[in-house]
Each structure stands twice: as structure tokens, then as C-alpha cells.
Short mmCIF file of C-alpha atoms in Angstrom, two decimals:
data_model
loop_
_atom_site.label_atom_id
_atom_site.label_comp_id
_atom_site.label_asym_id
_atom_site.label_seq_id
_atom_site.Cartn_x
_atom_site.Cartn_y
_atom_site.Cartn_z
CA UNK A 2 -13.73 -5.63 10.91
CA UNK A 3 -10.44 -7.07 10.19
CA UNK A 4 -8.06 -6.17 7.33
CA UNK A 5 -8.91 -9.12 5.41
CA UNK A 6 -12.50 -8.49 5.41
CA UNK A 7 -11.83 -5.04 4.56
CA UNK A 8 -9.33 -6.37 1.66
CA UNK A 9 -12.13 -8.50 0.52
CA UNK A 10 -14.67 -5.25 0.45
CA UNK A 11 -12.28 -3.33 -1.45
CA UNK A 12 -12.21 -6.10 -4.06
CA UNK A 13 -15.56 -6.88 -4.31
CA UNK A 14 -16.21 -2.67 -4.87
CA UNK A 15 -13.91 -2.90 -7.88
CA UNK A 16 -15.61 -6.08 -9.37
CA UNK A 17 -18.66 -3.99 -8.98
CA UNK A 18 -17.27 -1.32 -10.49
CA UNK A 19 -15.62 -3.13 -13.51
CA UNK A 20 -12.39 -2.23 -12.41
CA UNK A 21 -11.67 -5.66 -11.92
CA UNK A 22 -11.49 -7.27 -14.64
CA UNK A 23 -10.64 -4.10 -16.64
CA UNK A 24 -7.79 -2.66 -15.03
CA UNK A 25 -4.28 -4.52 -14.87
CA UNK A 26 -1.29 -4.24 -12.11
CA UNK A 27 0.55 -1.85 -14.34
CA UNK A 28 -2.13 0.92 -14.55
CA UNK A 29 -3.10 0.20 -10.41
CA UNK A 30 0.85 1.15 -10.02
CA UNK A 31 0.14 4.21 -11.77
CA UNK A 32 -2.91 5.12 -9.99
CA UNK A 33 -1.13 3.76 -6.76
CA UNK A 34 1.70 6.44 -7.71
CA UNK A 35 -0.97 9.04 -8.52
CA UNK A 36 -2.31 8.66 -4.48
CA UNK A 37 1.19 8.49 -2.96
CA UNK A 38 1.58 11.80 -4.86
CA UNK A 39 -1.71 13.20 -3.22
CA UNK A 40 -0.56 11.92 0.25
CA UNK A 41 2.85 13.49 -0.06
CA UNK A 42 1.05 16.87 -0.82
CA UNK A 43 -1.18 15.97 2.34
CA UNK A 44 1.75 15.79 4.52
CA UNK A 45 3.58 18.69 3.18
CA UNK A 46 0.46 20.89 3.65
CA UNK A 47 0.18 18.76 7.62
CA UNK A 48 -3.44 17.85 6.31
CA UNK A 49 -4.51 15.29 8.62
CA UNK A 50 -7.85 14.37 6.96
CA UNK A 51 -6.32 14.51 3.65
CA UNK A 52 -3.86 12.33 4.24
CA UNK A 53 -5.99 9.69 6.03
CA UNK A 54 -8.09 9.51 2.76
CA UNK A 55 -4.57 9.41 0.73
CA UNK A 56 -3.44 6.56 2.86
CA UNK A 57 -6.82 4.81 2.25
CA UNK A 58 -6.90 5.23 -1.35
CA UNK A 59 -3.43 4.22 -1.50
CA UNK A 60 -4.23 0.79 0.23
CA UNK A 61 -7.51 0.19 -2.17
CA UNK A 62 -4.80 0.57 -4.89
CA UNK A 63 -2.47 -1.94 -3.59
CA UNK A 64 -5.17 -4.24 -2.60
CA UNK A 65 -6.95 -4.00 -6.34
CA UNK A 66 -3.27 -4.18 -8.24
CA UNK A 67 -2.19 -7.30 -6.31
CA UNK A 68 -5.65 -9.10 -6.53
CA UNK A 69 -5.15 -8.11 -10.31
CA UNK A 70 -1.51 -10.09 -9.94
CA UNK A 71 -2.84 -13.16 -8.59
CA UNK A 72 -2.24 -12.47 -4.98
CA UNK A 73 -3.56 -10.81 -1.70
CA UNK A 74 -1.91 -7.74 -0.09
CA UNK A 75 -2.19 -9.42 2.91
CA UNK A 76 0.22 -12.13 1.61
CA UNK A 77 2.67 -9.48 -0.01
CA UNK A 78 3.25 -7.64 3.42
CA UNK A 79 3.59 -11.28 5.17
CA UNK A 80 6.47 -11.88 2.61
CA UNK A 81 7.65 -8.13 3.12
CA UNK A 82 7.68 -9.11 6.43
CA UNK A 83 9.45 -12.13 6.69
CA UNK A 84 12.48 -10.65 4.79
CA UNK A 85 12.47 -7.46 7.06
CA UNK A 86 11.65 -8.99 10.47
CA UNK A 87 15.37 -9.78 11.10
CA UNK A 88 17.03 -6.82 9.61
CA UNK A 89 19.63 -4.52 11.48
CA UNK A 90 20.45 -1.20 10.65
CA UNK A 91 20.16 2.45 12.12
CA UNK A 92 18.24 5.47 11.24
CA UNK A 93 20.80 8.17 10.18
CA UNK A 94 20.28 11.83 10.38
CA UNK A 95 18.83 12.54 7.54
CA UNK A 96 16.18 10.02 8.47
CA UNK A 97 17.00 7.05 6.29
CA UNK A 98 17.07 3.63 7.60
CA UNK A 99 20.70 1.97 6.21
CA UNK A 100 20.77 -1.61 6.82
CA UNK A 101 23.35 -3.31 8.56
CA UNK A 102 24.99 -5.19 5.66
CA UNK A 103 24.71 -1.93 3.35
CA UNK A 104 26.85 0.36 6.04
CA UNK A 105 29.40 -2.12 6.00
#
């Protein structure tokens, strides 16, 4: 199964669910915040298995809040893409990527 199909799984369960149409982008951010939270914990705590399910339920928020914006996560990381696919930059040592025309 591709990510699409899987993107179109995860927004069929919400419509199921009523999340879709009663949620909105705003409160998927939060929820989307709420799981990042749970995966940094996961990684602190080097919980593989948690943090698989943390990743996953991070993506099912992403896919739900942009669906709720009119879009496809798909799309969004094409366009994330497109802007980041030429950039230059270096990872310094405290493990932050600086981009080439902010190090300047």
C-alpha cells in the first residue's frame, strides 16, 4: 500500500469517526502538537515502539488537519519539497541545519 492509499484510509477513519467534519485545522495542530509531545518523550526514554506509534499518530494528524484545510499532505510535502530540494547549508555542532543564505 502506498502513502496515498494510506492517506486516503486515514481520512476515510475520521469521516467515520465524525472527526471530519467536526474537527477544524486549528484543533488537529493542537492534537498534532499533543503527539509530537508524546514522540519527544518516546525518544528521550529510546522507546522504539512508542515512538513508531507517535510518528504514526503524528502523520494521521497532519493528514486529517490538511484534508480539513482543503488540501492533501501529500501535496504539502511536494511543496515542502520543492522549496527545500535546492537548499545549501551545513549541519553545525549542535546539530542544527543553517542554510546557506542564513550563515552568510
Amino acid at each position: 500500500m502506498n502513502f496515498e492509499q494510506l492517506e486516503h484510509l486515514v481520512i476515510q477513519w475520521a469521516k467515520d469517526r465524525q472527526i471530519i467534519p467536526n474537527s477544524n485545522p486549528l484543533s488537529q495542530g493542537i492534537k498534532t502538537l499533543e503527539e509530537v509531545t508524546e514522540l519527544l518523550a518516546a525518544l528521550n526514554r529510546l522507546d522504539r515502539d512508542e515512538a513508531m506509534d507517535a510518528y504514526g499518530d503524528v502523520m494521521v494528524t497532519l493528514i486529517i488537519g490538511s484534508y480539513l484545510a482543503g488540501m492533501t499532505l501529500t501535496d504539502c510535502l511536494h511543496s515542502a519539497y520543492d522549496v527545500i530540494k535546492d537548499r545549501k547549508g551545513y549541519l553545525n555542532t549542535a546539530g542544527v541545519f543553517i542554510k546557506q543564505s542564513d550563515a552568510l
